[in-house]
């Protein structure tokens, strides 16, 4: 019997991990898969709702580390996770994406000489001011098995000198989740709850420090909303970080003055999927949403200067609009006038990535026997 620890911690991890947990279940007689939740995200709307919507098993171990500075959060996860590794002696640790939980557990795995698998490896924005870029680089450097979602990831890893036999281009487990749950999302009453008409509203998610951590940045975004709201309703499920910044700069009142702006609590997975798939476009600075909109064929305007997911621009529906609100407004208006990218779905984003990854990992786990 082999023992695996899979680590999740923050919202974008859950949809990437869920298909892998499912794909391992036929091998329950040969593999014990322990699910650890670091507690990086802890609000029910940022965590529990995803376990319910995605059918993720209750975590076997909850570290409860909570928020803090990068060093505090990363260090707390490392201290707690090291104890788990010492107690469990796993044969493999699996981490997902690029959040601080991913980084922290990768370092513990490497120092404990435990093989590490990184799901969503190789992505690079080439912008080291993004904490996620640092997390990606370190995690990939330490990983034994790198599961890549798009060709750029393979190219990046080769350029960084990673041996080819460590990397596997097998698709996108987050898209496995999307394709599995899209029919169920159609049953969500999200549109009815807000009296929304399909294609007559846009969805906005903004939480990156580069956009929301300064007063000027937030004021620019509110100005953008004021203009956009004359032409479309705006659904804005607000990330706790953005909410905190709005209130700390005393900008809450401006939000209430904008008509057609629905500033709402973070949505669960199914409601958010329903919201995206009937929208006229999505404006975001998230990484995963660029991939989800490409798969749904919904225009995506990304309020960033770069993307670690270039295939969504090259093949999909994504437009990089930069962080200047005037450029973003122009991109939104162009899309609303019907001038948007149609896009295609990238290779192997077919709903079966997790099964392919599990086949590789099973072969690796049992290869020495
Ligand atoms: C993290 C990830 C980011 C990802 C995002 C998705 C890192 C470095 N960043 O950013 O890549 O896109 O998650 O959501 O790991 N907070 C709450 N409740 C919660 C969680 C957070 O109120 O359940 C607030 C706290 O004030 C906290 C702040 O949000 O300080 C930021 O949380 P944190 O986990 O540090 O980073 P995110 O901005 O969520």
CSV table of C-alpha atoms and ligand atoms in Angstrom, one decimal:
chain,number,residue,atom,x,y,z
A,1,UNK,CA,0.0,0.0,0.0
A,2,UNK,CA,1.4,3.4,-1.0
A,3,UNK,CA,0.6,6.6,0.8
A,4,UNK,CA,0.1,9.9,-1.0
A,5,UNK,CA,-0.6,13.3,0.6
A,6,UNK,CA,-2.5,15.8,-1.6
A,7,UNK,CA,-2.4,19.4,-0.4
A,8,UNK,CA,-5.0,22.1,-0.9
A,9,UNK,CA,-5.2,25.4,0.8
A,10,UNK,CA,-6.7,28.2,-1.3
A,11,UNK,CA,-9.8,28.6,-3.5
A,12,UNK,CA,-8.2,27.8,-6.9
A,13,UNK,CA,-6.7,24.6,-5.6
A,14,UNK,CA,-10.0,22.9,-4.9
A,15,UNK,CA,-11.2,22.5,-8.5
A,16,UNK,CA,-7.7,21.3,-9.6
A,17,UNK,CA,-7.5,18.6,-6.8
A,18,UNK,CA,-11.1,17.3,-7.0
A,19,UNK,CA,-10.7,15.3,-10.2
A,20,UNK,CA,-7.4,13.7,-9.0
A,21,UNK,CA,-9.1,12.5,-5.8
A,22,UNK,CA,-11.8,10.9,-7.9
A,23,UNK,CA,-9.3,9.4,-10.4
A,24,UNK,CA,-7.4,7.8,-7.5
A,25,UNK,CA,-10.5,6.2,-6.0
A,26,UNK,CA,-10.5,3.0,-8.2
A,27,UNK,CA,-7.0,2.3,-6.8
A,28,UNK,CA,-8.1,2.5,-3.1
A,29,UNK,CA,-6.7,-1.0,-2.5
A,30,UNK,CA,-3.2,0.1,-3.6
A,31,UNK,CA,-3.0,3.8,-2.6
A,32,UNK,CA,-4.1,5.6,0.5
A,33,UNK,CA,-4.7,9.3,-0.5
A,34,UNK,CA,-4.6,11.7,2.5
A,35,UNK,CA,-6.1,15.1,1.8
A,36,UNK,CA,-4.5,18.0,3.8
A,37,UNK,CA,-6.2,21.4,3.8
A,38,UNK,CA,-3.7,24.1,5.1
A,39,UNK,CA,-6.5,26.6,5.9
A,40,UNK,CA,-4.9,29.4,3.8
A,41,UNK,CA,-8.5,30.2,2.8
A,42,UNK,CA,-10.9,29.6,5.7
A,43,UNK,CA,-14.2,31.6,5.1
A,44,UNK,CA,-17.0,29.3,4.2
A,45,UNK,CA,-17.5,31.2,0.9
A,46,UNK,CA,-13.8,30.7,0.0
A,47,UNK,CA,-13.5,27.0,1.1
A,48,UNK,CA,-16.4,24.9,2.4
A,49,UNK,CA,-18.8,25.8,-0.4
A,50,UNK,CA,-16.3,24.3,-2.9
A,51,UNK,CA,-16.0,21.0,-0.9
A,52,UNK,CA,-19.8,20.8,-1.2
A,53,UNK,CA,-20.1,21.8,-4.8
A,54,UNK,CA,-17.2,19.7,-6.1
A,55,UNK,CA,-17.9,16.7,-3.9
A,56,UNK,CA,-14.4,16.8,-2.4
A,57,UNK,CA,-14.0,14.5,0.6
A,58,UNK,CA,-13.7,16.2,4.0
A,59,UNK,CA,-9.9,16.8,4.5
A,60,UNK,CA,-8.2,14.2,6.6
A,61,UNK,CA,-6.1,16.8,8.2
A,62,UNK,CA,-6.8,20.6,8.6
A,63,UNK,CA,-3.8,22.8,9.5
A,64,UNK,CA,-5.8,25.9,10.1
A,65,UNK,CA,-3.0,28.3,9.4
A,66,UNK,CA,-5.2,31.3,8.2
A,67,UNK,CA,-3.9,34.6,6.8
A,68,UNK,CA,-0.7,36.6,7.4
A,69,UNK,CA,2.2,38.1,5.6
A,70,UNK,CA,3.8,35.9,2.9
A,71,UNK,CA,6.5,34.8,5.3
A,72,UNK,CA,4.2,34.2,8.2
A,73,UNK,CA,1.7,32.2,6.2
A,74,UNK,CA,4.3,30.2,4.4
A,75,UNK,CA,6.3,29.5,7.5
A,76,UNK,CA,3.2,28.4,9.5
A,77,UNK,CA,2.2,26.0,6.8
A,78,UNK,CA,5.8,24.6,6.7
A,79,UNK,CA,6.0,24.0,10.4
A,80,UNK,CA,2.6,22.2,10.5
A,81,UNK,CA,3.1,20.3,7.3
A,82,UNK,CA,6.5,19.0,8.4
A,83,UNK,CA,4.9,17.3,11.4
A,84,UNK,CA,2.3,15.6,9.2
A,85,UNK,CA,5.1,14.3,6.9
A,86,UNK,CA,7.1,13.0,9.8
A,87,UNK,CA,4.0,11.2,11.2
A,88,UNK,CA,2.8,9.8,7.9
A,89,UNK,CA,6.0,9.1,5.9
A,90,UNK,CA,4.2,9.5,2.5
A,91,UNK,CA,5.6,8.0,-0.7
A,92,UNK,CA,4.5,11.0,-2.7
A,93,UNK,CA,3.2,14.6,-2.1
A,94,UNK,CA,1.0,16.3,-4.7
A,95,UNK,CA,0.6,20.1,-4.8
A,96,UNK,CA,-1.5,22.2,-7.1
A,97,UNK,CA,-1.2,25.6,-8.8
A,98,UNK,CA,0.8,28.5,-7.4
A,99,UNK,CA,-0.5,29.6,-4.0
A,100,UNK,CA,1.5,30.0,-0.8
A,101,UNK,CA,0.3,26.5,0.3
A,102,UNK,CA,1.8,25.0,-2.8
A,103,UNK,CA,5.2,26.7,-2.2
A,104,UNK,CA,5.3,25.8,1.5
A,105,UNK,CA,4.5,22.1,1.1
A,106,UNK,CA,6.9,21.8,-1.8
A,107,UNK,CA,9.8,23.0,0.3
A,108,UNK,CA,8.9,20.6,3.1
A,109,UNK,CA,8.6,17.7,0.7
A,110,UNK,CA,12.0,18.5,-0.8
A,111,UNK,CA,13.8,18.8,2.5
A,112,UNK,CA,12.2,15.6,3.7
A,113,UNK,CA,13.4,13.8,0.5
A,114,UNK,CA,9.8,12.9,-0.4
A,115,UNK,CA,9.0,12.8,-4.1
A,116,UNK,CA,6.8,15.8,-5.2
A,117,UNK,CA,4.3,16.0,-8.0
A,118,UNK,CA,3.2,19.5,-9.2
A,119,UNK,CA,-0.1,19.7,-11.0
A,120,UNK,CA,-0.2,22.8,-13.2
A,121,UNK,CA,3.6,23.1,-13.6
A,122,UNK,CA,5.7,25.2,-16.0
A,123,UNK,CA,3.4,28.3,-16.3
A,124,UNK,CA,5.4,31.5,-16.2
A,125,UNK,CA,4.3,35.2,-16.3
A,126,UNK,CA,8.0,36.3,-16.3
A,127,UNK,CA,6.9,38.8,-13.7
A,128,UNK,CA,8.6,38.2,-10.4
A,129,UNK,CA,6.6,41.0,-8.7
A,130,UNK,CA,3.7,38.4,-8.6
A,131,UNK,CA,4.0,36.2,-5.5
A,132,UNK,CA,2.6,33.4,-7.6
A,133,UNK,CA,5.5,33.5,-10.1
A,134,UNK,CA,8.0,33.0,-7.2
A,135,UNK,CA,5.8,30.1,-6.0
A,136,UNK,CA,5.8,28.5,-9.4
A,137,UNK,CA,9.5,28.7,-10.0
A,138,UNK,CA,10.4,27.3,-6.6
A,139,UNK,CA,7.8,24.5,-6.8
A,140,UNK,CA,8.9,23.4,-10.2
A,141,UNK,CA,12.5,23.4,-9.3
A,142,UNK,CA,11.8,21.0,-6.4
A,143,UNK,CA,9.3,18.7,-8.2
A,144,UNK,CA,10.0,15.2,-9.4
A,145,UNK,CA,6.9,15.0,-11.6
A,146,UNK,CA,5.7,18.1,-13.4
A,147,UNK,CA,2.2,17.9,-14.9
A,148,UNK,CA,1.7,20.6,-17.5
A,149,UNK,CA,-1.5,22.1,-19.0
A,150,UNK,CA,-0.2,23.8,-22.1
A,151,UNK,CA,2.8,23.7,-24.5
A,152,UNK,CA,4.3,27.0,-23.1
A,153,UNK,CA,4.8,25.2,-19.8
A,154,UNK,CA,6.9,22.5,-21.5
A,155,UNK,CA,8.9,25.2,-23.3
A,156,UNK,CA,9.6,27.1,-20.1
A,157,UNK,CA,10.7,24.0,-18.2
A,158,UNK,CA,13.1,23.0,-21.0
A,159,UNK,CA,14.5,26.5,-21.0
A,160,UNK,CA,15.1,26.2,-17.3
A,161,UNK,CA,16.9,22.9,-17.7
A,162,UNK,CA,14.3,20.6,-16.3
A,163,UNK,CA,15.0,17.0,-17.6
A,164,UNK,CA,12.3,16.1,-20.2
A,165,UNK,CA,11.5,12.8,-18.5
A,166,UNK,CA,10.1,14.7,-15.5
A,167,UNK,CA,7.4,16.6,-17.5
A,168,UNK,CA,4.1,15.5,-18.8
A,169,UNK,CA,1.7,17.5,-21.0
A,170,UNK,CA,-1.6,15.8,-20.1
A,171,UNK,CA,-4.3,18.5,-20.0
A,172,UNK,CA,-5.9,20.6,-17.3
A,173,UNK,CA,-7.6,19.1,-14.2
A,174,UNK,CA,-9.4,22.4,-13.5
A,175,UNK,CA,-11.1,21.9,-16.9
A,176,UNK,CA,-12.0,18.3,-15.9
A,177,UNK,CA,-14.0,19.8,-13.1
A,178,UNK,CA,-15.6,22.4,-15.3
A,179,UNK,CA,-16.7,19.9,-17.9
A,180,UNK,CA,-18.0,17.5,-15.3
A,181,UNK,CA,-20.1,20.1,-13.5
A,182,UNK,CA,-21.3,22.3,-16.3
A,183,UNK,CA,-24.6,20.4,-16.7
A,184,UNK,CA,-25.2,20.7,-12.9
A,185,UNK,CA,-24.4,24.4,-13.0
A,186,UNK,CA,-27.3,24.9,-15.4
A,187,UNK,CA,-29.6,24.0,-12.5
A,188,UNK,CA,-28.3,27.0,-10.5
A,189,UNK,CA,-30.9,29.7,-10.0
A,190,UNK,CA,-28.2,32.4,-9.9
A,191,UNK,CA,-29.6,34.4,-12.8
A,192,UNK,CA,-33.1,34.4,-11.3
A,193,UNK,CA,-31.9,35.5,-7.9
A,194,UNK,CA,-30.5,38.7,-9.4
A,195,UNK,CA,-33.2,39.0,-12.2
A,196,UNK,CA,-30.4,38.8,-14.8
A,197,UNK,CA,-31.0,38.3,-18.5
A,198,UNK,CA,-28.4,36.1,-20.4
A,199,UNK,CA,-25.8,38.2,-22.3
A,200,UNK,CA,-27.1,41.4,-20.6
A,201,UNK,CA,-24.5,41.5,-17.8
A,202,UNK,CA,-20.8,41.0,-17.3
A,203,UNK,CA,-18.9,39.3,-14.5
A,204,UNK,CA,-16.0,40.9,-12.8
A,205,UNK,CA,-13.4,39.4,-10.4
A,206,UNK,CA,-10.4,41.5,-9.3
A,207,UNK,CA,-8.2,40.6,-6.4
A,208,UNK,CA,-4.6,40.9,-7.5
A,209,UNK,CA,-2.4,43.1,-5.3
A,210,UNK,CA,-1.3,45.0,-8.4
A,211,UNK,CA,-4.9,46.1,-9.1
A,212,UNK,CA,-6.6,46.4,-5.7
A,213,UNK,CA,-3.9,47.2,-3.1
A,214,UNK,CA,-3.7,51.0,-3.9
A,215,UNK,CA,-6.3,53.7,-3.6
A,216,UNK,CA,-5.6,54.9,-7.1
A,217,UNK,CA,-6.0,51.5,-8.5
A,218,UNK,CA,-9.4,51.0,-6.8
A,219,UNK,CA,-10.6,54.5,-7.8
A,220,UNK,CA,-9.7,53.7,-11.4
A,221,UNK,CA,-11.7,50.5,-11.2
A,222,UNK,CA,-14.7,52.2,-9.7
A,223,UNK,CA,-14.5,54.9,-12.5
A,224,UNK,CA,-14.5,52.0,-15.0
A,225,UNK,CA,-17.6,50.5,-13.4
A,226,UNK,CA,-19.4,53.8,-13.4
A,227,UNK,CA,-19.0,54.0,-17.2
A,228,UNK,CA,-19.6,50.3,-17.9
A,229,UNK,CA,-22.8,50.3,-15.8
A,230,UNK,CA,-24.5,52.6,-18.3
A,231,UNK,CA,-24.4,49.8,-20.8
A,232,UNK,CA,-24.5,46.6,-18.9
A,233,UNK,CA,-25.2,45.2,-15.4
A,234,UNK,CA,-22.1,44.2,-13.5
A,235,UNK,CA,-21.9,41.2,-11.3
A,236,UNK,CA,-18.9,41.6,-8.9
A,237,UNK,CA,-18.4,38.8,-6.5
A,238,UNK,CA,-15.9,40.4,-4.3
A,239,UNK,CA,-12.8,38.7,-2.9
A,240,UNK,CA,-12.2,39.3,0.8
A,241,UNK,CA,-8.9,41.0,0.0
A,242,UNK,CA,-10.6,43.5,-2.4
A,243,UNK,CA,-13.4,44.1,0.1
A,244,UNK,CA,-10.9,44.8,2.9
A,245,UNK,CA,-9.0,47.3,0.7
A,246,UNK,CA,-12.2,49.1,-0.5
A,247,UNK,CA,-13.2,49.7,3.1
A,248,UNK,CA,-9.7,50.6,4.3
A,249,UNK,CA,-9.6,53.4,1.7
A,250,UNK,CA,-13.1,54.5,2.6
A,251,UNK,CA,-14.4,53.8,-0.9
A,252,UNK,CA,-17.4,51.7,0.0
A,253,UNK,CA,-19.8,54.6,-0.5
A,254,UNK,CA,-18.7,55.0,-4.1
A,255,UNK,CA,-19.8,51.4,-4.8
A,256,UNK,CA,-23.3,52.1,-3.5
A,257,UNK,CA,-23.6,55.1,-5.9
A,258,UNK,CA,-23.1,53.0,-9.1
A,259,UNK,CA,-26.3,51.8,-10.6
A,260,UNK,CA,-26.5,48.2,-12.0
A,261,UNK,CA,-23.5,47.2,-10.0
A,262,UNK,CA,-24.2,44.1,-8.0
A,263,UNK,CA,-21.4,43.8,-5.4
A,264,UNK,CA,-22.0,40.4,-3.9
A,265,UNK,CA,-20.2,37.9,-1.6
A,266,UNK,CA,-17.9,35.4,-3.3
A,267,UNK,CA,-19.9,32.7,-5.2
A,268,UNK,CA,-19.8,29.0,-4.9
A,269,UNK,CA,-18.4,27.0,-7.8
A,270,UNK,CA,-21.8,26.1,-9.5
A,271,UNK,CA,-23.3,29.6,-9.2
A,272,UNK,CA,-20.1,31.2,-10.5
A,273,UNK,CA,-20.0,28.8,-13.5
A,274,UNK,CA,-23.6,29.6,-14.3
A,275,UNK,CA,-22.8,33.3,-14.0
A,276,UNK,CA,-19.8,33.0,-16.4
A,277,UNK,CA,-21.5,30.9,-19.0
A,278,UNK,CA,-24.4,33.3,-19.6
A,279,UNK,CA,-22.4,36.5,-19.4
A,280,UNK,CA,-21.6,38.8,-22.2
A,281,UNK,CA,-18.0,38.9,-21.1
A,282,UNK,CA,-15.8,38.3,-18.0
A,283,UNK,CA,-13.4,41.0,-16.8
A,284,UNK,CA,-10.8,39.4,-14.4
A,285,UNK,CA,-7.2,39.4,-13.1
A,286,UNK,CA,-7.5,35.7,-12.1
A,287,UNK,CA,-5.4,33.0,-13.7
A,288,UNK,CA,-7.9,30.2,-13.7
A,289,UNK,CA,-10.8,32.2,-15.0
A,290,UNK,CA,-8.8,32.9,-18.2
A,291,UNK,CA,-8.8,29.2,-18.8
A,292,UNK,CA,-12.4,28.6,-17.8
A,293,UNK,CA,-13.8,31.3,-20.1
A,294,UNK,CA,-11.7,29.9,-23.0
A,295,UNK,CA,-13.3,26.5,-22.4
A,296,UNK,CA,-16.8,28.1,-22.2
A,297,UNK,CA,-16.2,30.2,-25.3
A,298,UNK,CA,-17.0,33.4,-23.3
A,299,UNK,CA,-14.9,36.5,-24.1
A,300,UNK,CA,-12.4,37.2,-21.3
A,301,UNK,CA,-10.8,40.6,-20.7
A,302,UNK,CA,-7.8,40.2,-18.5
A,303,UNK,CA,-6.8,43.3,-16.5
A,304,UNK,CA,-3.1,42.4,-16.4
A,305,UNK,CA,0.0,43.2,-18.4
A,306,UNK,CA,1.0,39.6,-18.7
A,307,UNK,CA,-0.3,36.1,-18.4
A,308,UNK,CA,1.2,32.8,-17.4
A,309,UNK,CA,-1.4,31.1,-19.6
A,310,UNK,CA,-0.6,32.4,-23.1
A,311,UNK,CA,-2.6,29.6,-24.8
A,312,UNK,CA,-5.8,31.4,-23.7
A,313,UNK,CA,-4.7,34.4,-25.8
A,314,UNK,CA,-3.2,32.4,-28.7
A,315,UNK,CA,-6.0,29.8,-29.0
A,316,UNK,CA,-8.8,30.9,-26.7
A,317,UNK,CA,-11.0,33.9,-26.0
A,318,UNK,CA,-8.7,35.9,-23.8
A,319,UNK,CA,-7.6,39.5,-24.4
A,320,UNK,CA,-4.8,41.0,-22.3
A,321,UNK,CA,-6.0,44.5,-21.8
A,322,UNK,CA,-3.2,45.7,-19.4
A,323,UNK,CA,-3.8,47.5,-16.1
A,324,UNK,CA,-4.7,51.0,-17.6
A,325,UNK,CA,-8.5,51.4,-17.1
A,326,UNK,CA,-8.9,53.3,-20.4
A,327,UNK,CA,-7.4,50.4,-22.3
A,328,UNK,CA,-9.6,48.0,-20.3
A,329,UNK,CA,-12.7,50.1,-21.1
A,330,UNK,CA,-11.9,50.1,-24.8
A,331,UNK,CA,-11.6,46.3,-24.7
A,332,UNK,CA,-14.9,46.0,-22.9
A,333,UNK,CA,-16.7,48.3,-25.3
A,334,UNK,CA,-15.3,46.4,-28.3
A,335,UNK,CA,-16.5,43.2,-26.9
A,336,UNK,CA,-20.0,44.6,-26.1
A,337,UNK,CA,-20.2,45.8,-29.7
A,338,UNK,CA,-19.9,42.1,-30.8
A,339,UNK,CA,-16.2,42.3,-31.8
A,340,UNK,CA,-14.8,39.5,-29.7
A,341,UNK,CA,-12.6,36.5,-30.2
A,342,UNK,CA,-14.4,33.2,-30.9
A,343,UNK,CA,-11.5,30.9,-29.8
A,344,UNK,CA,-10.9,27.2,-29.6
A,345,UNK,CA,-10.4,24.8,-26.8
A,346,UNK,CA,-6.7,23.9,-26.2
A,347,UNK,CA,-5.5,20.3,-26.9
A,348,UNK,CA,-6.3,17.8,-24.2
A,349,UNK,CA,-8.6,20.1,-22.2
A,350,UNK,CA,-11.1,17.3,-22.6
A,351,UNK,CA,-12.2,16.4,-19.1
A,352,UNK,CA,-9.7,13.4,-18.7
A,353,UNK,CA,-6.5,15.0,-17.6
A,354,UNK,CA,-6.7,13.6,-14.0
A,355,UNK,CA,-7.1,10.0,-15.2
A,356,UNK,CA,-4.0,10.4,-17.4
A,357,UNK,CA,-2.0,11.9,-14.5
A,358,UNK,CA,-3.1,9.1,-12.1
A,359,UNK,CA,-1.9,6.5,-14.6
A,360,UNK,CA,1.5,8.1,-14.8
A,361,UNK,CA,1.7,8.4,-11.0
A,362,UNK,CA,0.6,4.8,-10.4
A,363,UNK,CA,3.3,3.6,-12.8
A,364,UNK,CA,5.9,5.7,-11.1
A,365,UNK,CA,4.9,4.7,-7.6
A,366,UNK,CA,5.1,1.0,-8.4
A,367,UNK,CA,8.0,1.2,-10.9
A,368,UNK,CA,10.7,0.1,-8.4
A,369,UNK,CA,8.9,-3.1,-7.3
B,1,LIG,C1,-4.5,33.7,-2.9
B,1,LIG,C2,-3.4,33.3,-3.8
B,1,LIG,C3,-3.7,33.8,-5.3
B,1,LIG,C4,-5.0,33.3,-5.7
B,1,LIG,C5,-6.1,33.7,-4.7
B,1,LIG,C6,-7.4,33.2,-5.0
B,1,LIG,C7,-1.1,33.4,-2.8
B,1,LIG,C8,0.1,34.1,-2.8
B,1,LIG,N1,-2.1,34.0,-3.5
B,1,LIG,O1,-4.6,35.1,-2.9
B,1,LIG,O2,-2.7,33.3,-6.1
B,1,LIG,O3,-5.4,33.8,-7.0
B,1,LIG,O4,-5.7,33.2,-3.4
B,1,LIG,O5,-8.4,33.5,-4.1
B,1,LIG,O6,-1.2,32.3,-2.3
B,1,LIG,N2,-9.1,36.4,3.4
B,1,LIG,C9,-10.3,36.3,4.1
B,1,LIG,N3,-10.9,35.0,4.1
B,1,LIG,C10,-10.3,34.0,3.5
B,1,LIG,C11,-9.1,34.1,2.9
B,1,LIG,C12,-8.5,35.3,2.8
B,1,LIG,O7,-10.8,37.2,4.6
B,1,LIG,O8,-10.9,32.9,3.6
B,1,LIG,C13,-8.5,37.8,3.3
B,1,LIG,C14,-7.5,38.0,4.5
B,1,LIG,O9,-7.6,39.4,4.8
B,1,LIG,C15,-6.1,37.8,3.8
B,1,LIG,C16,-6.4,38.2,2.4
B,1,LIG,O10,-7.8,37.9,2.1
B,1,LIG,O11,-5.1,38.5,4.4
B,1,LIG,C17,-5.5,37.6,1.4
B,1,LIG,O12,-5.6,36.2,1.5
B,1,LIG,P1,-4.3,35.3,1.0
B,1,LIG,O13,-4.6,33.8,1.1
B,1,LIG,O14,-3.1,35.8,1.6
B,1,LIG,O15,-4.2,35.6,-0.5
B,1,LIG,P2,-5.3,35.9,-1.7
B,1,LIG,O16,-5.3,37.3,-2.0
B,1,LIG,O17,-6.5,35.2,-1.3
